[in-house]
Amino acid sequence: MHNSSGRLKIFNGQIIGPDAIIPSSCVFVEQGKIVGIEPMDTDFPEAELVDAQGNYISPGFIDIHVHGGGGCDFMDGTVEAFLTIAETHAKHGTTSLLPTTLTSEKEDLIQTLEAFGRAEKVNGMGANLIGMHLEGPYFAMAQRGAQDPKYIRNPDPAEYEEILNTYSCIKRWSAAPELKGAVEFGKFVTSKGVLAAIAHTDAIYEEVLEAFHEGGYTLATHFYSAMSGVTRRNAYRYAGVVESAYLLDDMDVEIIADGVHLPAPLLKLVYKIKGPHRIALITDAMRAADMPPGNSILGSLKNGLSVLVEDGVAKLPDRTAFAGSVATADRCVRTMLNMAEVPLVETIQMMSHNPARILGIEGQKGSLSVGKDADIVIFNPEIEVQKTIVKGRSVYQKA
Ligand SMILES: [Zn+2]
């Protein structure tokens, strides 16, 4: 039963509100927006009825760091890849995602940025494509991880100013703040309304402090991965990015919550120190997310790196290091519940409200509140997604 106003009444569920579970209530949706959170028996004429069957009704998941899934990577640079990834993650409860690049040739980056614009227009059955995240190429060589060394360099104003002035779809850029020119880079990025994040870095506390206060870097990218901890230079110890993010109360951190990249004690430590409001859960997923284990490719099909997917993570073929995550957002939620023992409402804040706030879109997304976009996921107590709704449209229904 469809109607032109797109009125939905989602009932018979446990609504995950901003601060608590709201029992015996229903969500009213009209024209892609939430227009009411009302007692169960409130009438909403001519609405399509959506029976949540006693499951949770949650704000949709927002993944601000994801490279791929369903066999595709955003660096494939095609509309088809964008749509496949958006639809793959929607099946796992993601209603908005920030497509993320890898360091590459400039022409490959441009191709991906161009594909974003075309994909956004035709994306009918996937998670919202809410902007691009550029990961690199301004990184510390020693912390490059799986990023190709031949592209790693210091910030180049002529290059980044042109890219940011041309592509307004860019909403986030991750860089190492200790590099020459990185504070100026952060200033320019944030002057454009783009989030500056600290990534692939060997910075010490003094450098992070300057980056935070002067450069506007407010987020630590995949916290603990590819970043400095305590280091020693001769006899003296220095605090690294990890300690800095703990010391700076207002710095946000995102964590790859696949349960593999960070073990339970570290998940608990991050939660204990940063609390429920400064953590965003991310998948950082590569193309093998939601695919069978075995051989895969990190990065673009054209010039990516061969990797092996086993034990729920991508590894270098010699198994000496991880080479990417294959997480989906529902798995991140399960990880925080089961391994970090975080309560459900706070876990959902980390997978929806916090990422929305970090990106500056909490006025439209991140909670089931009247006036916000109707981005909703229904899942059972095992956090298995039953239904995903993006802007009032059902994009996934479990068979
Ligand atoms: Zn990444």
XYZ file of C-alpha atoms and ligand atoms in Angstrom:
400
model
C 0.000 0.000 0.000
C 1.608 3.238 -1.155
C 0.403 6.776 -1.034
C 1.749 10.022 -2.383
C 2.460 11.693 0.942
C 4.658 8.771 2.042
C 2.907 8.555 5.397
C 4.174 5.711 7.589
C 3.115 4.599 11.040
C 5.854 2.421 12.533
C 4.410 0.673 15.549
C 4.826 -2.236 17.953
C 8.503 -1.597 18.697
C 10.901 -0.346 21.344
C 11.927 3.112 20.164
C 15.552 4.002 20.855
C 15.228 7.642 21.828
C 18.106 10.119 22.291
C 18.539 9.236 25.982
C 16.379 6.213 26.711
C 14.163 3.488 25.261
C 10.654 4.766 24.693
C 8.181 1.895 25.159
C 4.722 1.506 23.636
C 5.067 4.327 21.153
C 5.078 4.726 17.415
C 6.907 6.842 14.859
C 5.013 8.888 12.286
C 6.738 9.663 9.000
C 5.593 12.007 6.261
C 7.419 13.177 3.124
C 10.689 11.710 4.310
C 10.644 13.355 7.739
C 9.743 12.236 11.242
C 6.596 14.125 12.141
C 5.635 12.465 15.417
C 6.642 10.177 18.265
C 3.265 9.301 19.723
C 1.569 6.832 22.067
C 0.866 3.467 20.425
C -2.851 3.976 19.814
C -2.614 7.442 18.254
C -4.369 7.586 14.902
C -2.420 8.592 11.777
C -4.952 8.474 8.927
C -4.062 6.962 5.556
C -0.608 5.933 6.721
C 1.073 2.735 5.589
C 1.435 0.532 8.677
C 4.889 -0.848 9.503
C 4.767 -3.500 12.245
C 8.127 -3.606 14.075
C 7.050 -6.924 15.681
C 8.402 -6.012 19.096
C 11.884 -5.212 17.778
C 13.912 -2.053 18.263
C 13.119 1.046 16.205
C 16.405 2.926 15.991
C 17.839 5.976 14.294
C 19.689 4.768 11.194
C 23.412 4.145 11.433
C 25.806 6.811 10.138
C 29.207 5.561 8.946
C 31.642 8.444 8.463
C 34.551 6.278 7.293
C 33.912 3.536 4.739
C 35.731 2.525 1.552
C 33.595 -0.208 0.125
C 31.503 -3.342 0.381
C 29.600 -5.823 -1.713
C 32.682 -6.379 -3.896
C 33.162 -2.703 -4.793
C 35.429 0.143 -3.645
C 34.661 3.834 -4.072
C 38.053 4.113 -5.800
C 36.606 1.991 -8.607
C 35.252 5.392 -9.566
C 31.970 4.238 -11.078
C 28.354 5.038 -10.292
C 27.701 1.308 -10.109
C 30.313 0.921 -7.350
C 28.799 3.768 -5.324
C 25.304 2.312 -5.595
C 26.424 -1.234 -4.775
C 28.249 -0.062 -1.643
C 25.365 2.164 -0.518
C 22.896 -0.707 -0.959
C 25.184 -3.265 0.702
C 25.594 -1.214 3.869
C 21.899 -0.278 3.939
C 21.165 -3.995 4.428
C 23.184 -3.742 7.643
C 21.372 -0.683 8.989
C 23.494 2.141 7.577
C 21.276 4.984 6.361
C 24.052 7.527 5.689
C 27.671 7.075 4.762
C 30.689 9.149 3.877
C 32.468 7.501 0.919
C 36.187 7.478 1.658
C 39.109 7.564 -0.773
C 42.556 6.020 -0.608
C 45.719 7.803 -1.710
C 45.910 7.513 -5.483
C 46.806 9.179 -8.742
C 45.045 12.522 -9.018
C 43.050 11.359 -12.050
C 41.655 8.448 -10.036
C 40.646 10.779 -7.203
C 38.910 13.109 -9.666
C 37.093 10.161 -11.246
C 35.768 9.106 -7.826
C 34.721 12.671 -6.915
C 32.901 12.966 -10.245
C 31.196 9.615 -9.724
C 29.912 10.794 -6.338
C 27.903 13.581 -7.980
C 26.334 11.264 -10.538
C 25.658 8.480 -8.037
C 23.999 10.801 -5.543
C 21.381 11.742 -8.161
C 20.339 8.161 -8.953
C 20.764 6.541 -5.530
C 17.286 5.265 -4.775
C 17.833 2.082 -2.749
C 21.027 2.740 -0.812
C 22.182 4.672 2.231
C 22.352 8.454 1.782
C 25.658 9.550 0.260
C 26.326 12.526 2.519
C 29.665 13.693 1.143
C 33.212 12.548 0.469
C 36.015 11.845 2.913
C 39.523 12.178 1.515
C 41.939 9.939 3.413
C 45.371 11.208 2.379
C 47.721 11.806 0.732
C 49.219 14.151 3.379
C 50.432 11.463 5.786
C 53.521 10.511 7.797
C 55.415 7.957 5.711
C 56.127 5.749 8.736
C 52.396 5.533 9.565
C 51.053 5.038 6.054
C 49.694 1.561 6.782
C 48.209 0.115 3.616
C 48.300 3.464 1.788
C 50.617 3.414 -1.265
C 53.943 5.138 -0.328
C 54.474 6.641 -3.755
C 51.596 9.082 -3.201
C 52.433 10.145 0.372
C 53.544 13.801 0.580
C 53.299 17.085 2.492
C 50.243 19.332 2.056
C 50.414 21.325 -1.173
C 48.226 24.472 -1.047
C 47.904 24.756 -4.825
C 46.637 21.173 -4.927
C 44.232 21.114 -1.982
C 42.808 24.579 -2.602
C 41.928 23.640 -6.166
C 40.320 20.355 -5.105
C 38.275 21.941 -2.311
C 37.237 24.894 -4.474
C 36.069 22.516 -7.212
C 34.336 19.774 -5.221
C 31.861 20.966 -2.615
C 30.927 17.316 -1.989
C 34.060 16.954 0.188
C 33.001 17.046 3.830
C 36.046 15.635 5.575
C 39.782 15.390 4.989
C 42.205 13.291 7.066
C 45.872 14.314 7.317
C 48.929 14.105 9.588
C 49.088 17.401 11.500
C 52.847 17.369 12.159
C 53.762 17.733 8.481
C 55.104 20.995 7.112
C 52.094 23.082 6.089
C 49.556 20.896 7.886
C 48.293 23.590 10.258
C 47.638 25.920 7.297
C 45.963 22.996 5.542
C 43.674 22.482 8.547
C 42.798 26.179 8.617
C 41.885 26.169 4.938
C 39.911 22.929 5.161
C 37.843 24.112 8.132
C 37.310 27.545 6.529
C 35.443 25.621 3.822
C 33.202 23.976 6.402
C 35.051 20.690 5.971
C 35.982 18.488 8.928
C 39.752 18.157 9.480
C 40.805 14.843 11.028
C 44.117 13.554 12.359
C 45.308 10.384 10.632
C 48.326 8.249 9.752
C 50.459 10.378 12.040
C 53.505 10.404 14.295
C 52.573 13.688 15.989
C 53.489 14.353 19.601
C 51.265 16.158 22.078
C 52.608 19.649 21.334
C 51.852 19.156 17.628
C 48.369 17.788 18.276
C 47.634 20.731 20.568
C 48.569 23.205 17.843
C 46.619 21.228 15.242
C 43.553 21.196 17.496
C 43.603 24.844 18.559
C 45.135 26.496 15.473
C 44.389 24.084 12.636
C 40.885 23.068 13.651
C 41.558 19.306 13.656
C 38.861 17.919 15.971
C 38.686 14.199 15.164
C 41.173 11.340 15.495
C 40.771 9.008 12.497
C 40.553 5.262 13.286
C 41.816 5.847 16.818
C 44.830 3.673 17.765
C 45.402 2.582 14.159
C 48.299 4.237 12.293
C 49.018 6.798 15.003
C 51.641 7.495 17.637
C 51.456 6.555 21.286
C 54.169 7.292 23.834
C 57.589 7.549 22.148
C 61.119 8.077 23.452
C 63.687 10.354 21.891
C 66.973 9.782 23.669
C 66.082 9.815 27.366
C 62.855 11.792 27.061
C 59.338 10.474 26.655
C 56.676 12.198 24.557
C 52.927 11.780 24.553
C 51.546 10.821 21.134
C 48.225 11.257 19.402
C 46.518 8.599 21.516
C 47.376 10.334 24.801
C 46.556 13.727 23.276
C 43.079 12.626 22.256
C 42.512 11.452 25.826
C 43.812 14.704 27.311
C 41.763 16.962 25.017
C 38.214 16.532 26.302
C 36.705 18.122 23.190
C 38.530 15.941 20.688
C 36.361 13.286 19.039
C 37.626 9.814 18.203
C 36.309 7.250 15.748
C 36.986 3.578 16.265
C 36.898 0.609 13.903
C 34.476 -1.424 15.981
C 34.854 -4.730 14.168
C 36.067 -6.414 17.363
C 39.365 -7.276 15.665
C 41.260 -4.001 15.167
C 40.780 -3.115 18.848
C 40.510 -5.846 21.499
C 38.002 -5.657 24.341
C 40.301 -3.919 26.872
C 41.068 -1.098 24.434
C 37.412 -0.696 23.495
C 36.629 -0.438 27.201
C 39.466 2.019 27.782
C 38.316 4.333 24.974
C 34.780 4.259 26.361
C 35.959 4.790 29.933
C 38.011 7.869 29.085
C 36.147 9.483 26.176
C 32.637 8.576 27.374
C 29.500 8.068 25.282
C 29.480 11.468 23.530
C 32.929 11.706 21.920
C 33.130 8.320 20.162
C 31.897 7.488 16.669
C 31.796 3.889 15.491
C 33.044 3.335 11.954
C 33.414 0.310 9.715
C 36.397 1.563 7.628
C 35.202 -1.325 5.478
C 36.913 -2.308 2.241
C 35.310 -4.031 -0.736
C 35.101 -7.465 0.890
C 32.499 -6.362 3.460
C 29.401 -8.551 3.083
C 31.332 -10.893 0.776
C 32.598 -14.447 1.373
C 36.129 -14.840 2.841
C 39.118 -15.426 0.588
C 41.211 -13.297 -1.758
C 40.281 -9.685 -2.355
C 41.792 -6.350 -3.391
C 42.363 -3.321 -1.190
C 41.789 -0.128 -3.163
C 40.878 0.158 -6.807
C 40.572 -2.826 -9.128
C 43.085 -1.141 -11.431
C 46.028 -0.775 -9.021
C 44.974 -2.076 -5.625
C 46.755 -4.423 -3.252
C 46.095 -8.179 -3.004
C 44.777 -9.099 0.440
C 43.394 -12.130 2.211
C 40.097 -12.030 4.107
C 39.881 -14.483 7.013
C 38.774 -14.389 10.653
C 36.502 -11.448 9.848
C 39.256 -9.073 8.754
C 41.433 -8.333 5.702
C 45.125 -9.162 6.099
C 48.271 -8.751 4.065
C 48.877 -12.082 2.262
C 51.759 -12.906 4.663
C 49.389 -12.229 7.625
C 51.822 -9.762 9.255
C 49.295 -6.908 9.391
C 45.639 -6.072 8.903
C 44.863 -4.529 5.540
C 41.371 -3.242 6.148
C 38.120 -4.045 7.848
C 35.165 -5.987 6.492
C 32.813 -4.719 9.190
C 29.268 -3.547 8.727
C 27.556 -1.148 11.108
C 25.360 -3.797 12.741
C 28.537 -5.709 13.629
C 30.010 -2.525 15.160
C 26.936 -2.229 17.363
C 27.195 -5.880 18.414
C 30.898 -5.410 19.183
C 30.284 -2.499 21.527
C 27.420 -4.287 23.275
C 29.128 -7.657 23.671
C 32.853 -6.904 23.906
C 32.908 -3.397 25.393
C 29.715 -3.925 27.436
C 28.358 -0.496 26.542
C 24.586 -0.035 27.069
C 22.431 -0.136 23.930
C 21.246 3.483 23.976
C 24.817 4.781 24.245
C 26.028 2.371 21.570
C 23.395 3.697 19.195
C 24.449 7.271 20.033
C 27.960 6.305 18.896
C 26.619 4.832 15.654
C 24.161 7.621 14.845
C 24.046 10.835 16.859
C 27.762 11.290 17.475
C 28.835 10.862 13.846
C 26.034 13.262 12.816
C 27.233 15.825 15.356
C 30.868 15.397 14.310
C 29.871 16.118 10.700
C 27.635 19.020 11.714
C 24.405 17.449 10.441
C 22.753 16.694 13.777
C 19.948 19.114 12.869
C 18.799 16.663 10.173
C 20.060 13.268 11.290
C 21.224 11.172 14.216
C 18.103 10.661 16.320
C 14.429 9.818 16.091
C 13.237 13.365 16.676
C 10.418 15.337 15.114
C 11.677 17.317 12.128
C 14.641 15.094 11.354
C 15.027 12.891 8.285
C 13.172 9.574 8.519
C 16.346 7.462 8.478
C 15.323 4.461 10.552
C 16.483 0.908 11.157
C 14.494 -1.873 12.801
C 16.562 -4.649 14.400
C 15.965 -7.537 16.762
C 17.635 -8.090 20.179
C 20.571 -9.824 18.417
C 21.040 -6.612 16.360
C 20.031 -8.370 13.159
C 18.567 -5.796 10.810
C 14.952 -6.457 9.817
C 14.197 -3.301 7.871
C 15.988 -0.140 6.772
C 14.190 3.090 5.891
C 16.033 5.977 4.205
C 14.232 9.334 4.100
C 10.911 7.573 4.574
C 11.525 5.007 1.841
C 11.924 1.319 2.656
C 15.239 0.251 1.053
C 15.687 -3.113 2.775
C 13.305 -5.680 4.190
C 14.651 -8.922 5.576
C 13.231 -11.853 3.618
Zn 40.150 4.253 5.910
